[in-house]
Amino acid sequence: MFNKKIKIILICLLFYQSPLFSKSNSFNDLNYNNVSKYFSGIVAFENKDNSKALNYFNSSKILLDRHDPYLEKFVMSLVLENKITQAINIIKVNKEKKNSDFFEAYLLLVLDSLKKNNLDQSIKFLSEVPEFLQKDRYNYIILNSLKEYLYVFKEKKILKSKENFGNFTLINETFQRCYLGEKNTESFFSNLINNSEADYSRYIYFYLTHLIENNKLREAEIVTNDLDYITSTLLLSQGKSWVDDKEFKKFNEIFSCKNYNDVIGEFLFLISNIYSSQDKFEKSNFYLSLSIYLNPKFIFNLSLVAENFYVNERYKKAKEILDNFEKDQNFYYWYKIKKESQIISKTINQDEGLNYITSRFKKIKNLNNKFIFDIANFYKNSKKYDEAIKYYSLIINSLDKNSALKSDLLYRRGASYERLKNYENADKDLLDSLKIEPNNAYVLNYLAYSWLERDFKINEAIQMLEKAYSSESNDPYIIDSIGWAYYLTGDYIRAEKLLRKAVKIMPDDPIVNDHYADILWKLGKSIQANYFWKNVLTFEDTEQEMKEDIKYKLLFGPKKI
């Protein structure tokens, strides 16, 4: 009886929330089970459990002609499960019906025709997109960008009259000129790569592909000689590795500017990346699936799918994606090992995760600085500071000039020394780091906070913190440090103002809350102080030593400075 009531409630909710049900629709073919499964599918879809959602939608297909939003959610689920051909076939069957009037349906028809080399049909489908579906800004940009690309593919020339979408337009025109093989392609890549408005280093990889495709191997080597594995993106590191090993043919095996499916695949990856940066992971994975549909050779884009699943704690799905990377793709295979280690750390414990990555690291025959850098960071994050120092030192000793990279490595090694209470070496590394980058707010903050904790050079530490705060006034760690400095010097009013700001930004950080409570207690606000101290006792990240200190404070207040 109870289950029957639940089903009735689900049906009522669904009908009240869905005014698109036509009054002429017959309810004779509907039953509680179909609607209940559809509702469950919506819930699973919203919870980002797409596999379960697709199972529910498959079990309630009778609603395909009964409820307009059903087709859209069903199609989205199919694409997210890489069943794109099935999604396209369903859209074709329902093309003349109202429920197929959603942007992604038209997009799938366009891409289907493009993949079948039917440019005229793709252009026709683009022209049929209703105006109301173009009101979304991204839909509008995608639609018009595709119109420009298809014009280039068909007419073999750049469309003169077109809208300016800022850097979107620069990226699109660079690939269009690359497709046409125009002489000024290299200057367009140069303008794109050196654009100061954003990080477009990804496109160095496609510039390399263009150079190699045109047999300009020496020029490609000159480009990669200026790259460093540690600071380069994953894709660029893989490309540099191929150039260093003279494996030039690998570039054109997975991407070519002459192949319009490859070009549109990269455009769709750009859209996917934008959605991912906005935490719209389902949209991101949707466009990623389409990108891979057009260019299945470019499996490196799957790393973004793996990241999206990892961020959403869907570790099983992430691992399935990671299995696509092979040993001969050395940087992506190393990425796979790192991500699997992180998953183990999350699902089992950090020691197991560290054991996993170190055991595989030791089997790598041809190490490079990127792998060494990563293993050092893993040791540091696992509080194995001696091992971290050993590997940071390997890289530092191999560098023959001062650079931002060397400054960062000295910072990381110095922080590791500091955690071991080896303050002499810690101060030396951190000060050497500042000699290279004297305005680095994070190094200034770390060194100054260490001095405050040691009651060492307090006035100089405060000056460094004020310098750091002037350039990074919204960083919660720097706000906490300078607020704590004012506390240690007895300026509780200024300290309270800053720590209150830090707590708002990081409400679950044990140290920030503990510091704020100390200041409140000094200001005579013991009730408020007790509230924040008790909060710290409930945080998962609170270390046992801090818990013992707080238990003391709840009875007697902070110890005298």
Coordinates of C-alpha atoms in Angstrom, one line a residue:
M1 CA 0.0 0.0 0.0
F2 CA 2.8 2.3 0.9
N3 CA 4.6 1.7 -2.4
K4 CA 1.5 2.4 -4.3
K5 CA 1.1 5.8 -2.6
I6 CA 4.7 6.6 -3.4
K7 CA 4.1 5.9 -7.1
I8 CA 1.0 8.1 -7.1
I9 CA 3.0 10.9 -5.6
L10 CA 5.8 10.5 -8.2
I11 CA 3.2 10.6 -11.0
C12 CA 1.6 13.7 -9.5
L13 CA 4.9 15.5 -9.1
L14 CA 5.9 14.6 -12.7
F15 CA 2.7 15.8 -14.2
Y16 CA 2.5 19.0 -12.2
Q17 CA 6.1 19.9 -13.0
S18 CA 5.7 19.1 -16.7
P19 CA 3.1 21.3 -18.4
L20 CA 4.4 20.1 -21.8
F21 CA 2.1 17.0 -21.5
S22 CA -0.5 17.4 -24.2
K23 CA -4.1 17.1 -23.2
S24 CA -4.7 14.9 -26.2
N25 CA -2.2 12.4 -25.0
S26 CA -3.8 9.1 -23.9
F27 CA -2.9 7.9 -20.5
N28 CA -3.9 4.3 -21.4
D29 CA -0.4 3.3 -22.3
L30 CA 1.2 4.9 -19.2
N31 CA 1.5 3.0 -16.0
Y32 CA 3.0 3.7 -12.6
N33 CA 6.1 1.6 -13.4
N34 CA 7.0 3.6 -16.5
V35 CA 6.6 7.0 -14.9
S36 CA 8.3 5.9 -11.7
K37 CA 11.3 4.6 -13.8
Y38 CA 11.4 7.9 -15.7
F39 CA 11.3 9.9 -12.5
S40 CA 14.1 7.7 -11.1
G41 CA 16.1 8.3 -14.3
I42 CA 15.8 12.1 -13.9
V43 CA 17.0 11.8 -10.3
A44 CA 20.0 9.6 -11.4
F45 CA 20.8 12.0 -14.2
E46 CA 20.8 15.0 -11.9
N47 CA 23.0 13.1 -9.5
K48 CA 25.5 12.5 -12.4
D49 CA 24.9 8.8 -12.3
N50 CA 24.4 8.5 -16.0
S51 CA 24.7 4.7 -16.4
K52 CA 21.8 4.3 -13.9
A53 CA 19.9 7.1 -15.6
L54 CA 20.2 5.4 -19.0
N55 CA 18.9 2.1 -17.6
Y56 CA 15.8 3.8 -16.2
F57 CA 15.2 5.7 -19.4
N58 CA 15.6 2.6 -21.5
S59 CA 13.0 0.9 -19.2
S60 CA 10.5 3.7 -19.8
K61 CA 10.7 4.3 -23.6
I62 CA 7.0 4.4 -24.0
L63 CA 7.2 8.0 -22.7
L64 CA 9.2 9.0 -25.8
D65 CA 6.1 10.3 -27.5
R66 CA 4.3 11.3 -24.3
H67 CA 6.6 13.7 -22.5
D68 CA 8.6 16.2 -24.5
P69 CA 11.7 16.5 -22.1
Y70 CA 12.1 12.7 -22.1
L71 CA 13.8 12.5 -25.5
E72 CA 16.3 15.2 -24.6
K73 CA 17.3 13.5 -21.4
F74 CA 17.4 10.1 -23.1
V75 CA 19.6 11.4 -25.9
M76 CA 22.0 13.2 -23.5
S77 CA 22.4 10.0 -21.5
L78 CA 23.1 8.0 -24.7
V79 CA 25.8 10.4 -25.7
L80 CA 27.3 10.4 -22.2
E81 CA 27.6 6.6 -22.5
N82 CA 29.2 7.0 -25.9
K83 CA 26.2 5.5 -27.7
I84 CA 26.2 8.4 -30.1
T85 CA 25.0 6.5 -33.2
Q86 CA 22.0 5.2 -31.3
A87 CA 21.2 8.8 -30.1
I88 CA 21.4 10.1 -33.7
N89 CA 19.1 7.3 -34.9
I90 CA 16.5 8.1 -32.3
I91 CA 16.6 11.8 -33.2
K92 CA 16.1 10.9 -36.9
V93 CA 13.1 8.8 -36.0
N94 CA 11.6 11.7 -34.0
K95 CA 12.8 14.6 -36.2
E96 CA 9.4 15.7 -37.3
K97 CA 8.0 15.7 -33.8
K98 CA 8.0 18.6 -31.4
N99 CA 10.0 16.8 -28.7
S100 CA 13.2 16.8 -30.9
D101 CA 13.3 20.6 -30.8
F102 CA 16.4 21.0 -28.6
F103 CA 19.8 22.3 -29.6
E104 CA 21.8 19.1 -29.0
A105 CA 19.5 17.2 -31.4
Y106 CA 20.3 19.6 -34.3
L107 CA 24.0 19.5 -33.3
L108 CA 24.1 15.7 -33.5
L109 CA 22.5 15.7 -36.9
V110 CA 25.1 18.2 -38.1
L111 CA 28.0 16.1 -36.8
D112 CA 26.5 12.9 -38.2
S113 CA 26.4 14.4 -41.7
L114 CA 29.9 15.9 -41.3
K115 CA 31.3 12.5 -40.3
K116 CA 29.6 11.0 -43.4
N117 CA 31.3 13.8 -45.5
N118 CA 28.0 15.3 -46.4
L119 CA 28.8 19.0 -46.0
D120 CA 25.6 20.2 -47.7
Q121 CA 23.4 18.2 -45.3
S122 CA 25.4 19.5 -42.3
I123 CA 24.8 23.1 -43.6
K124 CA 21.1 22.4 -44.1
F125 CA 20.7 21.1 -40.5
L126 CA 22.5 24.2 -39.1
S127 CA 20.2 26.5 -41.0
E128 CA 17.2 24.7 -39.5
V129 CA 18.1 25.5 -35.8
P130 CA 15.2 27.6 -34.5
E131 CA 15.9 31.2 -33.3
F132 CA 14.7 30.5 -29.7
L133 CA 17.5 27.8 -29.3
Q134 CA 20.1 30.5 -30.3
K135 CA 19.3 32.7 -27.3
D136 CA 21.7 30.8 -25.1
R137 CA 25.1 32.6 -25.6
Y138 CA 27.1 29.4 -26.0
N139 CA 24.6 27.8 -28.4
Y140 CA 24.9 30.9 -30.5
I141 CA 28.7 30.9 -30.5
I142 CA 28.7 27.1 -31.3
L143 CA 26.2 27.5 -34.1
N144 CA 27.9 30.4 -35.8
S145 CA 31.4 28.9 -35.4
L146 CA 30.2 25.8 -37.1
K147 CA 28.7 27.8 -39.9
E148 CA 32.1 29.5 -40.4
Y149 CA 33.9 26.2 -40.4
L150 CA 31.5 24.5 -42.8
Y151 CA 31.8 27.5 -45.2
V152 CA 35.6 27.1 -45.2
F153 CA 35.4 23.3 -45.7
K154 CA 33.0 23.7 -48.6
E155 CA 34.2 26.9 -50.3
K156 CA 37.9 26.5 -49.5
K157 CA 38.2 30.1 -48.4
I158 CA 37.7 32.2 -45.2
L159 CA 34.3 33.7 -44.7
K160 CA 34.8 37.5 -44.9
S161 CA 31.6 38.6 -43.1
K162 CA 31.5 37.1 -39.6
E163 CA 30.8 38.0 -36.0
N164 CA 33.7 38.6 -33.6
F165 CA 33.6 36.3 -30.6
G166 CA 37.0 37.5 -29.3
N167 CA 39.5 34.7 -28.7
F168 CA 37.0 32.2 -30.0
T169 CA 37.4 33.9 -33.4
L170 CA 41.2 33.9 -33.2
I171 CA 41.2 30.1 -32.3
N172 CA 38.7 29.3 -35.1
E173 CA 40.5 31.3 -37.8
T174 CA 43.9 29.8 -36.9
F175 CA 42.5 26.3 -37.4
Q176 CA 40.6 27.4 -40.6
R177 CA 43.8 28.8 -42.1
C178 CA 45.7 25.7 -41.0
Y179 CA 43.0 23.5 -42.8
L180 CA 43.4 25.6 -46.0
G181 CA 47.3 25.5 -45.7
E182 CA 47.6 29.2 -46.0
K183 CA 51.1 30.8 -45.8
N184 CA 50.2 33.0 -42.8
T185 CA 49.1 30.0 -40.7
E186 CA 52.2 30.2 -38.6
S187 CA 51.7 33.9 -37.7
F188 CA 48.2 33.1 -36.6
F189 CA 49.5 30.3 -34.4
S190 CA 52.1 32.7 -33.0
N191 CA 49.4 35.3 -32.2
L192 CA 47.3 32.7 -30.5
I193 CA 50.1 31.1 -28.4
N194 CA 51.5 34.5 -27.3
N195 CA 48.1 35.9 -26.4
S196 CA 48.4 37.5 -23.0
E197 CA 44.7 37.3 -22.1
A198 CA 44.7 33.6 -21.4
D199 CA 46.9 30.5 -21.4
Y200 CA 46.8 29.1 -24.9
S201 CA 49.8 26.9 -24.5
R202 CA 47.7 23.8 -25.6
Y203 CA 47.8 25.2 -29.1
I204 CA 51.6 24.9 -29.3
Y205 CA 50.9 21.2 -29.7
F206 CA 48.8 21.9 -32.8
Y207 CA 51.4 24.3 -34.1
L208 CA 54.0 21.5 -33.8
T209 CA 51.6 19.2 -35.7
H210 CA 51.3 21.9 -38.5
L211 CA 55.1 22.3 -38.7
I212 CA 55.7 18.5 -38.8
E213 CA 52.9 18.0 -41.4
N214 CA 54.7 20.5 -43.6
N215 CA 58.1 18.8 -43.0
K216 CA 59.5 21.7 -40.9
L217 CA 61.1 19.3 -38.4
R218 CA 64.0 21.6 -37.4
E219 CA 61.5 24.4 -36.6
A220 CA 59.5 22.0 -34.4
E221 CA 62.7 21.0 -32.6
I222 CA 63.5 24.7 -31.9
V223 CA 60.0 25.2 -30.4
T224 CA 60.3 22.2 -28.1
N225 CA 63.8 23.1 -27.0
D226 CA 62.3 26.1 -25.2
L227 CA 59.8 23.9 -23.4
D228 CA 60.3 22.4 -19.9
Y229 CA 58.6 19.2 -19.0
I230 CA 57.8 20.3 -15.4
T231 CA 55.9 23.5 -16.5
S232 CA 54.4 22.2 -19.7
T233 CA 50.9 20.8 -20.0
L234 CA 50.3 17.1 -20.2
L235 CA 49.6 17.2 -24.0
L236 CA 52.6 19.5 -24.7
S237 CA 54.9 17.3 -22.6
Q238 CA 53.8 14.3 -24.7
G239 CA 54.5 16.2 -27.9
K240 CA 57.9 17.4 -26.7
S241 CA 58.7 13.8 -25.8
W242 CA 57.9 12.7 -29.3
V243 CA 60.0 15.4 -30.9
D244 CA 62.9 14.7 -28.5
D245 CA 62.7 11.0 -29.5
K246 CA 62.3 11.8 -33.3
E247 CA 58.9 10.1 -33.4
F248 CA 57.4 12.8 -35.6
K249 CA 54.9 10.5 -37.3
K250 CA 52.9 10.1 -34.1
F251 CA 51.6 13.7 -34.4
N252 CA 49.8 13.1 -37.7
E253 CA 48.6 9.7 -36.6
I254 CA 46.1 11.4 -34.2
F255 CA 45.4 14.8 -35.7
S256 CA 45.7 16.6 -39.0
C257 CA 44.6 20.2 -39.9
K258 CA 43.6 18.7 -43.3
N259 CA 41.0 16.5 -41.8
Y260 CA 37.9 18.6 -41.0
N261 CA 36.5 16.0 -38.5
D262 CA 39.8 16.4 -36.5
V263 CA 39.4 20.2 -36.6
I264 CA 35.8 20.2 -35.4
G265 CA 36.7 17.6 -32.8
E266 CA 39.2 20.1 -31.4
F267 CA 36.6 22.9 -31.5
L268 CA 34.2 20.7 -29.5
F269 CA 37.0 19.9 -27.0
L270 CA 37.4 23.7 -26.5
I271 CA 33.6 23.9 -25.7
S272 CA 33.9 20.9 -23.3
N273 CA 36.9 22.6 -21.5
I274 CA 34.9 25.8 -21.0
Y275 CA 32.0 23.9 -19.4
S276 CA 34.4 21.9 -17.2
S277 CA 36.0 25.2 -15.9
Q278 CA 32.5 26.2 -14.9
D279 CA 31.9 22.9 -13.0
K280 CA 29.2 21.9 -15.6
F281 CA 30.6 18.4 -15.8
E282 CA 27.7 16.7 -17.7
K283 CA 27.8 19.4 -20.4
S284 CA 31.6 19.0 -20.5
N285 CA 31.4 15.3 -20.9
F286 CA 28.7 15.6 -23.5
Y287 CA 30.9 17.7 -25.8
L288 CA 33.9 15.6 -25.0
S289 CA 32.0 12.5 -26.3
L290 CA 31.2 14.4 -29.5
S291 CA 34.8 15.4 -29.9
I292 CA 36.0 11.8 -29.6
Y293 CA 33.1 10.7 -31.9
L294 CA 34.6 12.9 -34.6
N295 CA 38.2 12.1 -33.9
P296 CA 38.5 8.8 -31.9
K297 CA 42.3 8.8 -32.6
F298 CA 42.9 11.7 -30.2
I299 CA 42.4 9.7 -27.0
F300 CA 44.4 12.2 -25.0
N301 CA 41.3 14.3 -24.7
L302 CA 39.9 11.5 -22.5
S303 CA 42.1 12.9 -19.7
L304 CA 39.5 15.6 -19.2
V305 CA 36.7 13.0 -18.9
A306 CA 38.8 11.2 -16.2
E307 CA 39.3 14.5 -14.4
N308 CA 35.6 15.2 -14.5
F309 CA 34.7 11.8 -13.1
Y310 CA 37.5 12.1 -10.4
V311 CA 36.2 15.5 -9.2
N312 CA 32.7 14.1 -8.9
E313 CA 34.1 11.1 -6.9
R314 CA 33.1 8.6 -9.6
Y315 CA 36.3 6.7 -9.2
K316 CA 35.2 3.5 -11.0
K317 CA 34.3 5.5 -14.1
A318 CA 37.5 7.5 -13.9
K319 CA 39.6 4.2 -13.8
E320 CA 37.7 2.9 -16.8
I321 CA 38.7 6.0 -18.8
L322 CA 42.3 5.8 -17.6
D323 CA 42.7 2.3 -19.0
N324 CA 42.8 3.9 -22.5
F325 CA 46.3 5.2 -21.9
E326 CA 49.2 2.8 -23.0
K327 CA 52.8 2.6 -21.9
D328 CA 54.1 4.0 -25.2
Q329 CA 52.3 7.2 -24.4
N330 CA 54.7 7.8 -21.6
F331 CA 53.4 11.1 -20.2
Y332 CA 49.7 10.0 -20.3
Y333 CA 50.6 6.6 -18.9
W334 CA 52.4 8.4 -16.0
Y335 CA 49.2 10.6 -15.6
K336 CA 47.2 7.3 -15.4
I337 CA 49.5 6.0 -12.6
K338 CA 49.2 9.4 -10.7
K339 CA 45.5 9.5 -11.0
E340 CA 45.1 5.8 -9.9
S341 CA 47.3 6.6 -6.9
Q342 CA 45.1 9.5 -6.0
I343 CA 42.0 7.3 -6.2
I344 CA 43.7 4.7 -3.9
S345 CA 44.6 7.5 -1.5
K346 CA 40.9 8.7 -1.4
T347 CA 39.3 5.2 -1.2
I348 CA 41.8 3.3 1.0
N349 CA 44.5 5.5 2.6
Q350 CA 47.4 7.8 1.6
D351 CA 50.1 5.2 2.5
E352 CA 48.6 2.7 0.0
G353 CA 48.4 5.4 -2.7
L354 CA 52.0 6.3 -2.1
N355 CA 53.1 2.7 -2.2
Y356 CA 51.3 2.3 -5.5
I357 CA 52.9 5.2 -7.3
T358 CA 56.4 4.6 -5.9
S359 CA 56.4 1.0 -6.9
R360 CA 55.6 1.9 -10.5
F361 CA 58.0 4.9 -10.4
K362 CA 60.9 2.6 -9.7
K363 CA 60.1 0.5 -12.8
I364 CA 60.4 3.5 -15.2
K365 CA 63.6 3.2 -17.2
N366 CA 63.8 6.6 -18.8
L367 CA 63.0 9.1 -16.0
N368 CA 62.6 12.8 -16.7
N369 CA 62.3 15.8 -14.5
K370 CA 58.5 15.8 -14.7
F371 CA 58.2 12.3 -13.2
I372 CA 60.8 13.1 -10.5
F373 CA 59.0 16.4 -9.7
D374 CA 55.7 14.5 -9.3
I375 CA 57.1 11.8 -7.1
A376 CA 58.7 14.5 -4.9
N377 CA 55.3 16.2 -4.5
F378 CA 53.6 12.9 -3.6
Y379 CA 56.2 12.3 -0.9
K380 CA 55.8 15.8 0.4
N381 CA 52.0 15.6 0.5
S382 CA 52.3 12.3 2.3
K383 CA 54.6 14.0 4.9
K384 CA 57.6 11.9 3.8
Y385 CA 59.8 15.0 3.8
D386 CA 63.2 13.3 3.6
E387 CA 62.3 11.5 0.4
A388 CA 60.7 14.7 -1.0
I389 CA 63.9 16.6 -0.4
K390 CA 66.0 13.9 -2.1
Y391 CA 64.0 14.2 -5.3
Y392 CA 63.6 18.0 -5.3
S393 CA 67.4 18.1 -4.9
L394 CA 67.9 15.9 -8.0
I395 CA 66.1 18.5 -10.1
I396 CA 67.6 21.6 -8.5
N397 CA 71.1 20.2 -9.0
S398 CA 70.4 19.7 -12.7
L399 CA 69.4 23.3 -13.3
D400 CA 72.2 25.6 -14.3
K401 CA 70.4 29.0 -14.2
N402 CA 68.1 30.9 -11.9
S403 CA 64.5 30.7 -13.1
A404 CA 60.9 30.7 -11.9
L405 CA 61.1 26.9 -11.9
K406 CA 64.2 26.9 -9.7
S407 CA 62.6 29.4 -7.4
D408 CA 59.5 27.1 -7.0
L409 CA 61.6 24.1 -6.4
L410 CA 63.6 25.9 -3.7
Y411 CA 60.3 26.9 -2.1
R412 CA 59.1 23.3 -2.1
R413 CA 62.3 21.9 -0.7
G414 CA 62.6 24.7 1.8
A415 CA 59.0 24.0 3.0
S416 CA 60.0 20.3 3.4
Y417 CA 63.0 21.2 5.5
E418 CA 60.8 23.5 7.6
R419 CA 58.4 20.6 8.3
L420 CA 61.4 18.6 9.6
K421 CA 62.3 21.6 11.8
N422 CA 65.6 21.9 9.9
Y423 CA 65.3 25.7 10.0
E424 CA 68.8 26.5 8.8
N425 CA 68.3 24.8 5.5
A426 CA 64.7 25.9 5.3
D427 CA 65.6 29.5 5.7
K428 CA 68.4 29.2 3.2
D429 CA 66.2 27.7 0.5
L430 CA 63.3 30.1 1.0
L431 CA 65.6 33.1 1.0
D432 CA 67.4 31.8 -2.2
S433 CA 63.9 31.4 -3.7
L434 CA 63.2 35.1 -2.9
K435 CA 66.5 36.2 -4.5
I436 CA 65.1 34.8 -7.8
E437 CA 61.5 36.0 -7.3
P438 CA 61.6 38.7 -4.5
N439 CA 57.8 39.5 -4.9
N440 CA 56.5 35.9 -4.7
A441 CA 53.7 36.3 -2.2
Y442 CA 53.5 32.7 -1.3
V443 CA 57.2 32.3 -0.5
L444 CA 57.1 35.5 1.5
N445 CA 54.1 34.2 3.4
Y446 CA 55.6 30.8 4.1
L447 CA 58.9 32.1 5.4
A448 CA 57.3 34.9 7.4
Y449 CA 54.8 32.6 9.1
S450 CA 57.6 30.2 10.0
W451 CA 59.5 33.0 11.6
L452 CA 56.4 34.1 13.6
E453 CA 56.0 30.5 14.8
R454 CA 59.6 30.5 16.0
D455 CA 59.3 34.1 17.5
F456 CA 62.2 35.0 15.1
K457 CA 62.6 38.4 13.3
I458 CA 59.0 39.3 14.0
N459 CA 59.2 42.9 12.6
E460 CA 60.8 41.6 9.4
A461 CA 58.2 38.9 9.2
I462 CA 55.4 41.4 9.4
Q463 CA 57.0 43.5 6.7
M464 CA 57.1 40.5 4.4
L465 CA 53.5 39.6 5.2
E466 CA 52.3 43.1 4.4
K467 CA 54.1 42.9 1.1
A468 CA 52.5 39.5 0.4
Y469 CA 49.1 40.8 1.4
S470 CA 49.4 43.9 -0.8
S471 CA 49.6 41.6 -3.9
E472 CA 47.3 38.7 -2.8
S473 CA 44.8 40.3 -0.5
N474 CA 42.2 37.6 -1.1
D475 CA 44.3 34.6 -0.4
P476 CA 43.0 33.1 2.9
Y477 CA 46.4 31.7 3.9
I478 CA 48.1 35.1 3.6
I479 CA 45.2 36.8 5.3
D480 CA 45.5 34.3 8.2
S481 CA 49.2 34.8 8.5
I482 CA 49.1 38.6 8.6
G483 CA 46.2 38.5 11.0
W484 CA 48.2 36.1 13.2
A485 CA 51.2 38.4 13.1
Y486 CA 49.0 41.3 14.4
Y487 CA 47.8 38.9 17.2
L488 CA 51.3 38.1 18.2
T489 CA 52.1 41.8 18.5
G490 CA 49.0 42.5 20.5
D491 CA 47.0 44.3 17.8
Y492 CA 43.8 42.3 18.4
I493 CA 41.4 44.6 16.6
R494 CA 43.3 44.5 13.3
A495 CA 43.8 40.8 13.8
E496 CA 40.1 40.1 14.4
K497 CA 39.1 41.9 11.2
L498 CA 41.5 39.9 9.1
L499 CA 40.8 36.5 10.6
R500 CA 37.1 37.0 10.3
K501 CA 37.7 37.5 6.6
A502 CA 39.8 34.3 6.4
V503 CA 37.2 32.3 8.2
K504 CA 34.5 33.4 5.7
I505 CA 36.7 32.2 2.8
M506 CA 37.8 28.9 4.5
P507 CA 35.1 28.0 7.1
D508 CA 36.4 24.4 7.5
D509 CA 40.1 25.1 8.0
P510 CA 41.2 24.1 11.5
I511 CA 44.1 26.5 11.8
V512 CA 42.2 29.5 10.7
N513 CA 39.3 28.8 13.1
D514 CA 41.7 28.1 15.9
H515 CA 43.5 31.5 15.3
Y516 CA 40.2 33.3 15.1
A517 CA 39.0 31.8 18.4
D518 CA 42.3 32.8 20.1
I519 CA 41.7 36.4 19.0
L520 CA 38.1 36.4 20.1
W521 CA 39.1 35.2 23.5
K522 CA 41.7 38.0 23.8
L523 CA 38.9 40.4 23.0
G524 CA 36.9 39.1 25.9
K525 CA 34.4 37.2 23.6
S526 CA 34.9 33.8 25.3
I527 CA 31.5 32.4 24.3
Q528 CA 32.2 33.1 20.6
A529 CA 35.8 31.7 21.0
N530 CA 34.5 28.5 22.5
Y531 CA 32.1 28.1 19.6
F532 CA 34.9 28.2 17.1
W533 CA 37.2 25.9 19.2
K534 CA 34.5 23.3 19.5
N535 CA 34.0 23.5 15.7
V536 CA 37.7 22.7 15.2
L537 CA 37.2 19.5 17.2
T538 CA 34.7 18.3 14.7
F539 CA 36.8 18.9 11.6
E540 CA 38.2 15.8 9.8
D541 CA 41.6 17.5 9.1
T542 CA 42.3 18.5 12.7
E543 CA 45.4 16.9 13.9
Q544 CA 45.5 15.2 17.4
E545 CA 48.0 17.6 18.8
M546 CA 45.8 20.6 17.9
K547 CA 42.8 18.8 19.5
E548 CA 44.7 18.4 22.8
D549 CA 45.6 22.1 22.7
I550 CA 42.0 23.1 22.1
K551 CA 40.7 21.0 24.9
Y552 CA 43.2 22.9 27.2
K553 CA 41.9 26.3 25.7
L554 CA 38.3 25.4 26.4
L555 CA 39.2 25.1 30.1
F556 CA 41.8 27.8 30.6
G557 CA 42.0 29.9 27.4
P558 CA 45.1 30.3 25.2
K559 CA 48.5 30.0 26.7
K560 CA 50.4 33.2 27.2
I561 CA 52.4 34.4 24.2

